[in-house]
Amino acid sequence: MRAVIIGTGGYLPERAVTNDQLAAEKGLDTSDSWIRERTGIGQRHFAAEGETASSMGAAACRAALAQGGADVAEVDCIIVATATPDSAFPSTAARIQGALGVTRGMAFDVAAACTGFIYALGIADALIRTGQATGVLVVGTEVYSRILDWSDRGTCVLFGDGAGAVFLRAGDPAPGDGLLSTHMHADGRHGDILAVDGGAGSTGGTGVVRMAGREVFKHAVTKLASAVDEALEANGLDQSAVAWLVPHQANVRIIEAMGRKLGLPLDRVVITVDRHANTSAASIPLALAEATRDGRIKRGDLVLMEAIGGGLTWGAALARF
Ligand code: COA
């Protein structure tokens, strides 16, 4: 058995905050032009009081099932990638399972920061190939607005909240169809350059994101390039076969560099960072949801996904929709 992508769904909190609004609200010494030029970000969405990773994730799951014409009764596995869970436990996945009314199979969270969706997809792929799951919701959902230091203008302008999901069904697709391969990497030696300072089990810290932006940028360009090469090579494919690049949405300059590497014009790259900012594990499934709904990604298109995040973690996935 192999995984076939049946439906995608996204959820964005209602409140969109422009760069100017953010600067004014938080009293930041920054400007719209600085943020746009360095990152491509124009606005981000922030969750309302009471909205959580699980409530947004459940909404994205419902949208993915509806788009795929799938019934919630098919779901026997929910994997949630998040760095901002509602609580240490129950997992956000178990909370979503309860909200959807699913009572069978498994539900668990994956912690791989901005690479979380690629990791969750990789685990789903393995569970389906080994016959342990047949209907899997793979979810990325984040409320980074609750783990930002509003006095650190170098990080707080970069992130936003949101959720995305895909529904995978076990099937027997023709060779070259369905989810083709996933590639996951980590190098914990670089953990300190992008980290949450403190957390549920720590003895200190403040629980906010700390980042050495330039260091992360350097790792991003080289590690993402090697992950996409690996994905194409594993499938005996050339970059010319790729219809769409759906990258993690951290910074438009990194996204453009990857597009150039693949020889893809920017109109074959799905970009949401201008409107969503960096929604971490949610950014790829949110972009998939947008581009399948507006008709850009069509059945039969080869889609290359890639991400890098705290850990460091990074990876890529290749799927024919
Ligand atoms: N507004 C105005 N000035 C800002 C600012 C802001 N929001 N944030 C930082 N600055 C200032 C700094 O204080 C610094 O000023 P100084 O020279 O007087 O000390 C100057 O801008 C340059 O800072 P630096 O951090 O070197 O900028 P940069 O060109 O590297 O851009 C990032 C910063 C964060 C945009 C860039 O490093 C980046 O995108 N890195 C990758 C981050 C990423 O993708 N993370 C997520 C991965 S999942």
mmCIF file of C-alpha atoms in Angstrom, residues 110-318:
data_model
loop_
_atom_site.group_PDB
_atom_site.id
_atom_site.type_symbol
_atom_site.label_atom_id
_atom_site.label_comp_id
_atom_site.label_asym_id
_atom_site.label_seq_id
_atom_site.Cartn_x
_atom_site.Cartn_y
_atom_site.Cartn_z
ATOM 1 C CA VAL A 110 5.461 15.369 16.324
ATOM 2 C CA ALA A 111 7.999 17.989 17.434
ATOM 3 C CA ALA A 112 10.238 19.077 14.561
ATOM 4 C CA ALA A 113 9.503 22.828 14.555
ATOM 5 C CA CYS A 114 9.106 24.276 11.057
ATOM 6 C CA THR A 115 9.997 20.898 9.481
ATOM 7 C CA GLY A 116 7.186 19.233 11.438
ATOM 8 C CA PHE A 117 4.815 18.808 8.501
ATOM 9 C CA ILE A 118 7.474 16.988 6.421
ATOM 10 C CA TYR A 119 8.232 14.732 9.405
ATOM 11 C CA ALA A 120 4.534 14.027 10.003
ATOM 12 C CA LEU A 121 4.092 13.240 6.311
ATOM 13 C CA GLY A 122 7.077 10.869 6.473
ATOM 14 C CA ILE A 123 5.658 9.027 9.474
ATOM 15 C CA ALA A 124 2.219 8.808 7.842
ATOM 16 C CA ASP A 125 3.835 7.389 4.704
ATOM 17 C CA ALA A 126 5.634 4.718 6.738
ATOM 18 C CA LEU A 127 2.491 3.774 8.700
ATOM 19 C CA ILE A 128 0.516 3.403 5.471
ATOM 20 C CA ARG A 129 3.243 1.414 3.686
ATOM 21 C CA THR A 130 3.432 -1.008 6.639
ATOM 22 C CA GLY A 131 -0.340 -1.425 6.844
ATOM 23 C CA GLN A 132 -0.691 0.199 10.257
ATOM 24 C CA ALA A 133 -2.972 3.022 9.101
ATOM 25 C CA THR A 134 -5.348 3.490 6.164
ATOM 26 C CA GLY A 135 -6.786 6.993 6.598
ATOM 27 C CA VAL A 136 -4.372 9.578 7.986
ATOM 28 C CA LEU A 137 -4.875 13.247 8.775
ATOM 29 C CA VAL A 138 -1.484 15.002 8.704
ATOM 30 C CA VAL A 139 -1.798 18.386 10.377
ATOM 31 C CA GLY A 140 0.438 21.394 10.994
ATOM 32 C CA THR A 141 -1.009 23.903 13.439
ATOM 33 C CA GLU A 142 0.640 26.761 15.313
ATOM 34 C CA VAL A 143 -0.022 29.721 17.586
ATOM 35 C CA TYR A 144 3.436 31.304 17.567
ATOM 36 C CA SER A 145 1.899 34.598 18.735
ATOM 37 C CA ARG A 146 1.980 32.976 22.212
ATOM 38 C CA ILE A 147 5.718 32.175 22.185
ATOM 39 C CA LEU A 148 7.184 35.408 20.820
ATOM 40 C CA ASP A 149 9.214 38.023 22.643
ATOM 41 C CA TRP A 150 7.524 41.285 21.605
ATOM 42 C CA SER A 151 10.631 43.236 22.562
ATOM 43 C CA ASP A 152 12.789 41.273 20.069
ATOM 44 C CA ARG A 153 12.102 42.942 16.720
ATOM 45 C CA GLY A 154 14.428 40.487 14.943
ATOM 46 C CA THR A 155 12.053 37.547 15.575
ATOM 47 C CA CYS A 156 8.586 38.775 16.533
ATOM 48 C CA VAL A 157 7.869 40.277 13.115
ATOM 49 C CA LEU A 158 8.479 36.965 11.344
ATOM 50 C CA PHE A 159 5.770 34.615 12.621
ATOM 51 C CA GLY A 160 2.014 34.139 12.387
ATOM 52 C CA ASP A 161 -0.717 31.706 13.438
ATOM 53 C CA GLY A 162 -2.679 29.180 11.362
ATOM 54 C CA ALA A 163 -3.316 25.538 10.556
ATOM 55 C CA GLY A 164 -3.264 23.230 7.548
ATOM 56 C CA ALA A 165 -4.054 19.572 6.993
ATOM 57 C CA VAL A 166 -3.959 16.885 4.339
ATOM 58 C CA PHE A 167 -5.946 13.663 4.297
ATOM 59 C CA LEU A 168 -4.031 10.618 3.025
ATOM 60 C CA ARG A 169 -5.697 7.352 2.049
ATOM 61 C CA ALA A 170 -3.935 4.022 1.638
ATOM 62 C CA GLY A 171 -4.210 2.864 -1.952
ATOM 63 C CA ASP A 172 -2.430 1.210 -4.827
ATOM 64 C CA PRO A 173 -1.562 4.140 -7.084
ATOM 65 C CA ALA A 174 0.218 3.624 -10.398
ATOM 66 C CA PRO A 175 4.015 3.856 -10.154
ATOM 67 C CA GLY A 176 4.945 7.544 -9.986
ATOM 68 C CA ASP A 177 1.587 8.573 -8.494
ATOM 69 C CA GLY A 178 0.665 9.390 -4.898
ATOM 70 C CA LEU A 179 3.127 10.309 -2.167
ATOM 71 C CA LEU A 180 6.454 9.288 -3.712
ATOM 72 C CA SER A 181 9.007 9.776 -0.957
ATOM 73 C CA THR A 182 9.890 11.770 2.141
ATOM 74 C CA HIS A 183 13.351 12.702 3.413
ATOM 75 C CA MET A 184 13.955 13.746 7.020
ATOM 76 C CA HIS A 185 17.128 15.075 8.615
ATOM 77 C CA ALA A 186 18.311 16.549 11.909
ATOM 78 C CA ASP A 187 21.561 17.915 13.318
ATOM 79 C CA GLY A 188 21.163 18.706 17.004
ATOM 80 C CA ARG A 189 24.565 20.375 17.209
ATOM 81 C CA HIS A 190 22.888 23.524 15.845
ATOM 82 C CA GLY A 191 20.005 23.491 18.320
ATOM 83 C CA ASP A 192 20.858 26.841 19.848
ATOM 84 C CA ILE A 193 20.542 28.982 16.722
ATOM 85 C CA LEU A 194 16.757 28.614 16.605
ATOM 86 C CA ALA A 195 15.139 27.553 19.848
ATOM 87 C CA VAL A 196 12.376 28.124 22.359
ATOM 88 C CA ASP A 197 14.067 29.251 25.531
ATOM 89 C CA GLY A 198 12.359 27.110 28.197
ATOM 90 C CA GLY A 199 9.295 24.890 28.165
ATOM 91 C CA ALA A 200 7.166 22.395 30.072
ATOM 92 C CA GLY A 201 10.061 20.354 31.507
ATOM 93 C CA SER A 202 12.800 22.962 31.820
ATOM 94 C CA THR A 203 14.211 24.552 34.942
ATOM 95 C CA GLY A 204 14.549 28.040 33.565
ATOM 96 C CA GLY A 205 13.976 30.139 30.505
ATOM 97 C CA THR A 206 11.196 32.333 29.332
ATOM 98 C CA GLY A 207 9.381 30.144 26.809
ATOM 99 C CA VAL A 208 9.923 32.420 23.820
ATOM 100 C CA VAL A 209 11.602 31.985 20.420
ATOM 101 C CA ARG A 210 15.286 32.933 20.187
ATOM 102 C CA MET A 211 16.983 33.009 16.801
ATOM 103 C CA ALA A 212 20.338 33.830 15.258
ATOM 104 C CA GLY A 213 18.782 34.874 11.950
ATOM 105 C CA ARG A 214 21.921 35.040 9.816
ATOM 106 C CA GLU A 215 23.118 31.602 10.949
ATOM 107 C CA VAL A 216 19.727 30.074 10.223
ATOM 108 C CA PHE A 217 19.685 31.714 6.796
ATOM 109 C CA LYS A 218 23.048 30.150 5.855
ATOM 110 C CA HIS A 219 22.006 26.663 6.940
ATOM 111 C CA ALA A 220 18.659 27.043 5.158
ATOM 112 C CA VAL A 221 20.067 27.629 1.707
ATOM 113 C CA THR A 222 22.526 24.706 1.732
ATOM 114 C CA LYS A 223 20.424 22.155 3.610
ATOM 115 C CA LEU A 224 17.250 22.772 1.602
ATOM 116 C CA ALA A 225 19.211 22.491 -1.637
ATOM 117 C CA SER A 226 20.611 19.108 -0.616
ATOM 118 C CA ALA A 227 17.181 17.854 0.528
ATOM 119 C CA VAL A 228 15.493 18.668 -2.777
ATOM 120 C CA ASP A 229 18.348 17.021 -4.716
ATOM 121 C CA GLU A 230 17.944 13.944 -2.538
ATOM 122 C CA ALA A 231 14.176 13.788 -3.175
ATOM 123 C CA LEU A 232 14.570 14.072 -6.952
ATOM 124 C CA GLU A 233 17.421 11.557 -7.089
ATOM 125 C CA ALA A 234 15.518 9.032 -4.973
ATOM 126 C CA ASN A 235 12.788 9.010 -7.619
ATOM 127 C CA GLY A 236 15.047 9.178 -10.662
ATOM 128 C CA LEU A 237 13.500 12.520 -11.573
ATOM 129 C CA ASP A 238 14.936 15.693 -13.013
ATOM 130 C CA GLN A 239 14.021 19.138 -11.707
ATOM 131 C CA SER A 240 12.163 19.750 -14.987
ATOM 132 C CA ALA A 241 9.521 17.226 -13.840
ATOM 133 C CA VAL A 242 8.466 19.446 -10.928
ATOM 134 C CA ALA A 243 5.212 21.313 -11.588
ATOM 135 C CA TRP A 244 5.091 23.167 -8.257
ATOM 136 C CA LEU A 245 7.479 23.976 -5.472
ATOM 137 C CA VAL A 246 5.612 24.328 -2.163
ATOM 138 C CA PRO A 247 8.301 25.453 0.273
ATOM 139 C CA HIS A 248 8.140 26.223 3.960
ATOM 140 C CA GLN A 249 7.298 29.909 4.148
ATOM 141 C CA ALA A 250 9.938 31.587 6.308
ATOM 142 C CA ASN A 251 11.512 34.173 4.072
ATOM 143 C CA VAL A 252 10.867 35.053 0.431
ATOM 144 C CA ARG A 253 14.607 35.360 -0.252
ATOM 145 C CA ILE A 254 15.162 31.717 0.757
ATOM 146 C CA ILE A 255 12.109 30.696 -1.307
ATOM 147 C CA GLU A 256 13.393 32.559 -4.374
ATOM 148 C CA ALA A 257 16.836 30.974 -3.998
ATOM 149 C CA MET A 258 15.242 27.512 -4.035
ATOM 150 C CA GLY A 259 13.130 28.388 -7.079
ATOM 151 C CA ARG A 260 16.277 29.528 -8.917
ATOM 152 C CA LYS A 261 18.107 26.338 -7.945
ATOM 153 C CA LEU A 262 15.316 24.249 -9.434
ATOM 154 C CA GLY A 263 15.084 26.446 -12.537
ATOM 155 C CA LEU A 264 11.433 27.130 -11.697
ATOM 156 C CA PRO A 265 9.955 30.536 -12.491
ATOM 157 C CA LEU A 266 8.315 32.184 -9.477
ATOM 158 C CA ASP A 267 4.855 31.525 -10.909
ATOM 159 C CA ARG A 268 5.519 27.805 -10.299
ATOM 160 C CA VAL A 269 6.342 28.443 -6.650
ATOM 161 C CA VAL A 270 3.490 28.724 -4.142
ATOM 162 C CA ILE A 271 4.144 31.773 -1.953
ATOM 163 C CA THR A 272 2.023 32.700 1.060
ATOM 164 C CA VAL A 273 4.666 34.271 3.304
ATOM 165 C CA ASP A 274 3.575 37.749 2.172
ATOM 166 C CA ARG A 275 0.134 37.232 3.767
ATOM 167 C CA HIS A 276 0.671 34.485 6.374
ATOM 168 C CA ALA A 277 4.265 35.186 7.546
ATOM 169 C CA ASN A 278 6.008 32.098 8.965
ATOM 170 C CA THR A 279 3.377 29.739 10.403
ATOM 171 C CA SER A 280 6.023 27.069 11.102
ATOM 172 C CA ALA A 281 4.619 23.523 10.715
ATOM 173 C CA ALA A 282 1.381 24.941 9.273
ATOM 174 C CA SER A 283 2.961 26.795 6.369
ATOM 175 C CA ILE A 284 3.230 23.973 3.808
ATOM 176 C CA PRO A 285 -0.258 22.476 4.322
ATOM 177 C CA LEU A 286 -1.753 26.005 4.327
ATOM 178 C CA ALA A 287 -0.007 26.699 1.014
ATOM 179 C CA LEU A 288 -1.198 23.351 -0.405
ATOM 180 C CA ALA A 289 -4.766 24.164 0.654
ATOM 181 C CA GLU A 290 -4.622 27.550 -1.024
ATOM 182 C CA ALA A 291 -3.077 26.320 -4.278
ATOM 183 C CA THR A 292 -5.387 23.307 -4.671
ATOM 184 C CA ARG A 293 -8.467 25.483 -4.053
ATOM 185 C CA ASP A 294 -7.544 28.246 -6.476
ATOM 186 C CA GLY A 295 -6.791 25.683 -9.197
ATOM 187 C CA ARG A 296 -3.020 26.116 -9.429
ATOM 188 C CA ILE A 297 -2.154 22.589 -8.254
ATOM 189 C CA LYS A 298 -4.132 20.081 -10.303
ATOM 190 C CA ARG A 299 -4.486 16.306 -10.196
ATOM 191 C CA GLY A 300 -1.385 14.778 -11.766
ATOM 192 C CA ASP A 301 0.948 17.655 -10.866
ATOM 193 C CA LEU A 302 4.289 16.738 -9.300
ATOM 194 C CA VAL A 303 4.719 18.808 -6.135
ATOM 195 C CA LEU A 304 8.017 19.242 -4.296
ATOM 196 C CA MET A 305 7.863 20.322 -0.654
ATOM 197 C CA GLU A 306 10.817 21.364 1.532
ATOM 198 C CA ALA A 307 11.328 22.821 5.002
ATOM 199 C CA ILE A 308 13.928 23.685 7.618
ATOM 200 C CA GLY A 309 13.445 24.586 11.263
ATOM 201 C CA GLY A 310 14.620 24.366 14.834
ATOM 202 C CA GLY A 311 16.606 21.294 15.788
ATOM 203 C CA LEU A 312 18.041 21.887 13.322
ATOM 204 C CA THR A 313 15.649 19.765 11.332
ATOM 205 C CA TRP A 314 15.102 19.800 7.587
ATOM 206 C CA GLY A 315 13.626 17.675 4.861
ATOM 207 C CA ALA A 316 11.730 17.326 1.616
ATOM 208 C CA ALA A 317 8.828 15.378 0.161
ATOM 209 C CA LEU A 318 7.709 14.628 -3.373
#
